[in-house]
Amino acid sequence: MDRSIVIVPGIGNSGADHWQTYWETALPGATRIAPASWDTPDLSDWIAALDAAVAAARTPPIVVCHSLGCLLFAHWRAAAARPVHGAFLVAVPDPDGPRFPAAAQAFARVPDGDFGDRPVVAIASSDDPYDPYGRAIGWAAARGAKSLVVGARGHLNAASGLAQWDEGRALFTAFTAGLGA
C-alpha cells in the first residue's frame, strides 16, 4: 500500500503489545500522533496533534483510531479542512457509559454532523466495557460510517490479548482495498 497512515491511540497511548503499535511498525507510511497530554488528555492538544500528523502525511492519510482516538477524529473532522482518504475506527467508547474516563470529559461532547465524503468504518466488540450499552455502532452509523461487530473481544486492545490482531488487519486490508489505497 502506498498510502500514508496516521495511527490515533486512545488515552494513555498504545503500548508495545497493542495492535496499533504492531501495525505502525508493519505498515509502510504509518506514523502516530504525538500529543503532549496522553494520560490527561487535553482536547485542543490532541486536535493539534492529529492535525499536525495529517498535515505531515505525504498523501491524504487513512486514519486508524482506537477508543478515545475515535472521538478525537470526530472532533477534528468537525473543524478540519485537511483531507483524509478514509478512517478505520476501532472500539468507539460511549461517553455516557460508566467507565468513560473523567479525565476525558472534554471529548464527550462530540459535535453533530457526519464524517464527510470519505469512507469510514467502525469496528466494535459485543462486550466492550467502554461501550456497555452497544451505542458505538449507532453513533458511528449516524455519522455515515459503515459498522461491524466482531464478537466478544473486550475493548479490542492489548488487554484483550489480540497482539497484532490478525482479524483486524484483514478487515483493514479489505477496507483499504475498497478505497483503492
Coordinates of C-alpha atoms in Angstrom, one line a residue:
M1 CA 0.0 0.0 0.0
D2 CA 1.4 3.4 -1.0
R3 CA -0.8 5.5 1.3
S4 CA 0.0 7.4 4.4
I5 CA -1.5 6.1 7.6
V6 CA -2.0 8.1 10.8
I7 CA -2.3 6.0 14.0
V8 CA -4.5 7.6 16.6
P9 CA -4.4 5.8 20.0
G10 CA -6.7 6.4 22.9
I11 CA -6.0 7.7 26.4
G12 CA -2.5 6.7 27.7
N13 CA -1.2 5.9 24.1
S14 CA -1.0 2.3 22.8
G15 CA 1.8 0.3 24.4
A16 CA 4.2 -2.3 22.9
D17 CA 1.6 -5.1 23.0
H18 CA -1.2 -3.1 21.4
W19 CA -2.2 -3.9 17.8
Q20 CA -1.8 -0.3 16.8
T21 CA 1.9 -0.5 17.7
Y22 CA 2.4 -3.7 15.7
W23 CA 0.6 -2.1 12.8
E24 CA 2.6 1.1 13.0
T25 CA 5.8 -0.9 12.7
A26 CA 4.5 -3.2 9.9
L27 CA 2.6 -0.7 7.7
P28 CA 4.8 1.4 5.4
G29 CA 4.0 5.1 5.7
A30 CA 2.4 4.8 9.2
T31 CA 3.0 7.4 11.8
R32 CA 1.5 8.1 15.2
I33 CA 0.1 11.3 16.6
A34 CA 2.1 12.8 19.4
P35 CA 0.1 14.9 21.8
A36 CA 1.8 16.1 25.0
S37 CA -1.1 15.0 27.2
W38 CA -1.5 11.2 26.7
D39 CA -2.6 10.4 30.2
T40 CA -4.6 13.6 31.0
P41 CA -5.9 14.3 27.5
D42 CA -6.4 17.9 26.5
L43 CA -8.8 18.1 23.6
S44 CA -7.1 21.1 21.9
D45 CA -3.7 19.4 22.3
W46 CA -4.9 16.2 20.7
I47 CA -6.7 18.0 17.9
A48 CA -3.5 19.9 17.1
A49 CA -1.5 16.6 17.2
L50 CA -3.9 14.9 14.8
D51 CA -3.9 18.0 12.5
A52 CA -0.1 18.1 12.5
A53 CA 0.1 14.4 11.6
V54 CA -2.4 14.7 8.8
A55 CA -0.6 17.8 7.5
A56 CA 2.8 16.0 7.6
A57 CA 1.5 13.0 5.6
R58 CA 2.7 12.8 2.1
T59 CA -0.8 11.8 0.8
P60 CA -4.2 12.3 2.4
P61 CA -3.9 9.5 5.0
I62 CA -6.0 6.7 6.2
V63 CA -6.6 7.4 9.9
V64 CA -6.6 4.4 12.2
C65 CA -8.2 5.3 15.6
H66 CA -8.7 3.3 18.8
S67 CA -11.1 4.2 21.7
L68 CA -10.8 7.9 22.6
G69 CA -8.9 8.4 19.3
C70 CA -12.3 7.8 17.6
L71 CA -13.9 10.6 19.4
L72 CA -10.9 12.8 18.7
F73 CA -11.4 12.0 15.0
A74 CA -15.0 13.2 15.2
H75 CA -13.9 16.5 16.9
W76 CA -11.1 17.0 14.4
R77 CA -13.3 16.2 11.4
A78 CA -15.9 18.8 12.5
A79 CA -13.2 21.5 12.5
A80 CA -10.6 20.4 10.0
A81 CA -10.2 21.3 6.4
R82 CA -7.5 18.8 5.7
P83 CA -8.5 15.8 3.6
V84 CA -8.2 12.2 4.7
H85 CA -8.5 9.1 2.4
G86 CA -10.7 7.3 5.0
A87 CA -10.9 6.3 8.6
F88 CA -10.8 3.0 10.4
L89 CA -12.4 3.4 13.9
V90 CA -12.0 0.7 16.5
A91 CA -13.7 0.4 19.9
V92 CA -15.5 3.7 19.9
P93 CA -16.3 4.4 23.6
D94 CA -19.6 5.6 24.9
P95 CA -19.0 9.0 26.6
D96 CA -22.2 8.4 28.7
G97 CA -21.1 5.0 29.8
P98 CA -20.0 4.3 33.4
R99 CA -16.3 3.6 32.5
F100 CA -15.7 6.7 30.4
P101 CA -12.6 8.4 31.9
A102 CA -13.3 11.6 33.9
A103 CA -10.1 13.0 32.5
A104 CA -11.5 12.8 29.0
Q105 CA -14.8 14.6 29.6
A106 CA -13.9 17.3 27.1
F107 CA -14.1 14.6 24.4
A108 CA -17.6 13.6 25.4
R109 CA -19.4 16.4 23.7
V110 CA -18.9 15.4 20.1
P111 CA -20.1 17.9 17.5
D112 CA -23.1 16.9 15.5
G113 CA -22.6 16.1 11.8
D114 CA -21.3 13.4 9.7
F115 CA -17.7 12.4 8.8
G116 CA -17.9 14.0 5.4
D117 CA -17.4 12.4 2.0
R118 CA -14.6 10.0 2.9
P119 CA -15.3 6.3 3.8
V120 CA -15.3 5.5 7.5
V121 CA -15.8 2.1 9.1
A122 CA -16.3 1.4 12.8
I123 CA -15.4 -1.9 14.3
A124 CA -16.9 -2.8 17.7
S125 CA -16.9 -5.7 20.2
S126 CA -20.1 -7.1 21.6
D127 CA -18.7 -6.9 25.1
D128 CA -16.6 -3.7 25.2
P129 CA -16.6 -2.4 28.8
Y130 CA -16.3 1.1 27.4
D131 CA -19.4 0.7 25.3
P132 CA -21.6 -1.5 27.7
Y133 CA -24.9 -0.5 26.1
G134 CA -23.7 -1.0 22.5
R135 CA -24.2 2.6 21.4
A136 CA -21.0 2.8 19.4
I137 CA -22.4 1.3 16.2
G138 CA -25.4 3.7 16.2
W139 CA -23.2 6.6 16.9
A140 CA -20.9 5.8 14.0
A141 CA -23.8 5.0 11.7
A142 CA -25.4 8.3 12.4
R143 CA -22.3 10.0 11.2
G144 CA -22.2 8.0 8.0
A145 CA -19.8 5.1 8.9
K146 CA -20.3 1.5 8.0
S147 CA -20.1 -0.7 11.1
L148 CA -19.1 -4.2 12.1
V149 CA -19.4 -6.0 15.4
V150 CA -16.6 -8.7 15.6
G151 CA -18.0 -10.6 18.5
A152 CA -16.8 -10.7 22.2
R153 CA -13.3 -9.2 22.1
G154 CA -13.4 -6.8 25.0
H155 CA -12.1 -3.3 24.3
L156 CA -10.1 -4.5 21.3
N157 CA -6.8 -3.6 23.0
A158 CA -3.7 -5.3 24.4
A159 CA -5.7 -6.4 27.5
S160 CA -8.0 -8.3 25.1
G161 CA -5.0 -10.5 24.1
L162 CA -5.2 -9.5 20.4
A163 CA -1.4 -9.0 19.9
Q164 CA -1.1 -7.9 16.3
W165 CA -4.8 -8.6 15.8
D166 CA -4.8 -10.5 12.5
E167 CA -8.6 -10.4 12.2
G168 CA -8.5 -6.6 12.4
R169 CA -5.6 -6.4 10.0
A170 CA -7.7 -8.4 7.5
L171 CA -10.6 -6.0 8.0
F172 CA -8.3 -3.1 7.5
T173 CA -6.8 -4.7 4.3
A174 CA -10.3 -5.2 2.9
F175 CA -11.3 -1.6 3.9
T176 CA -8.2 -0.1 2.2
A177 CA -8.7 -2.2 -0.9
G178 CA -12.2 -0.7 -1.2
L179 CA -10.6 2.7 -1.1
G180 CA -8.2 1.9 -3.9
A181 CA -5.3 2.6 -1.5

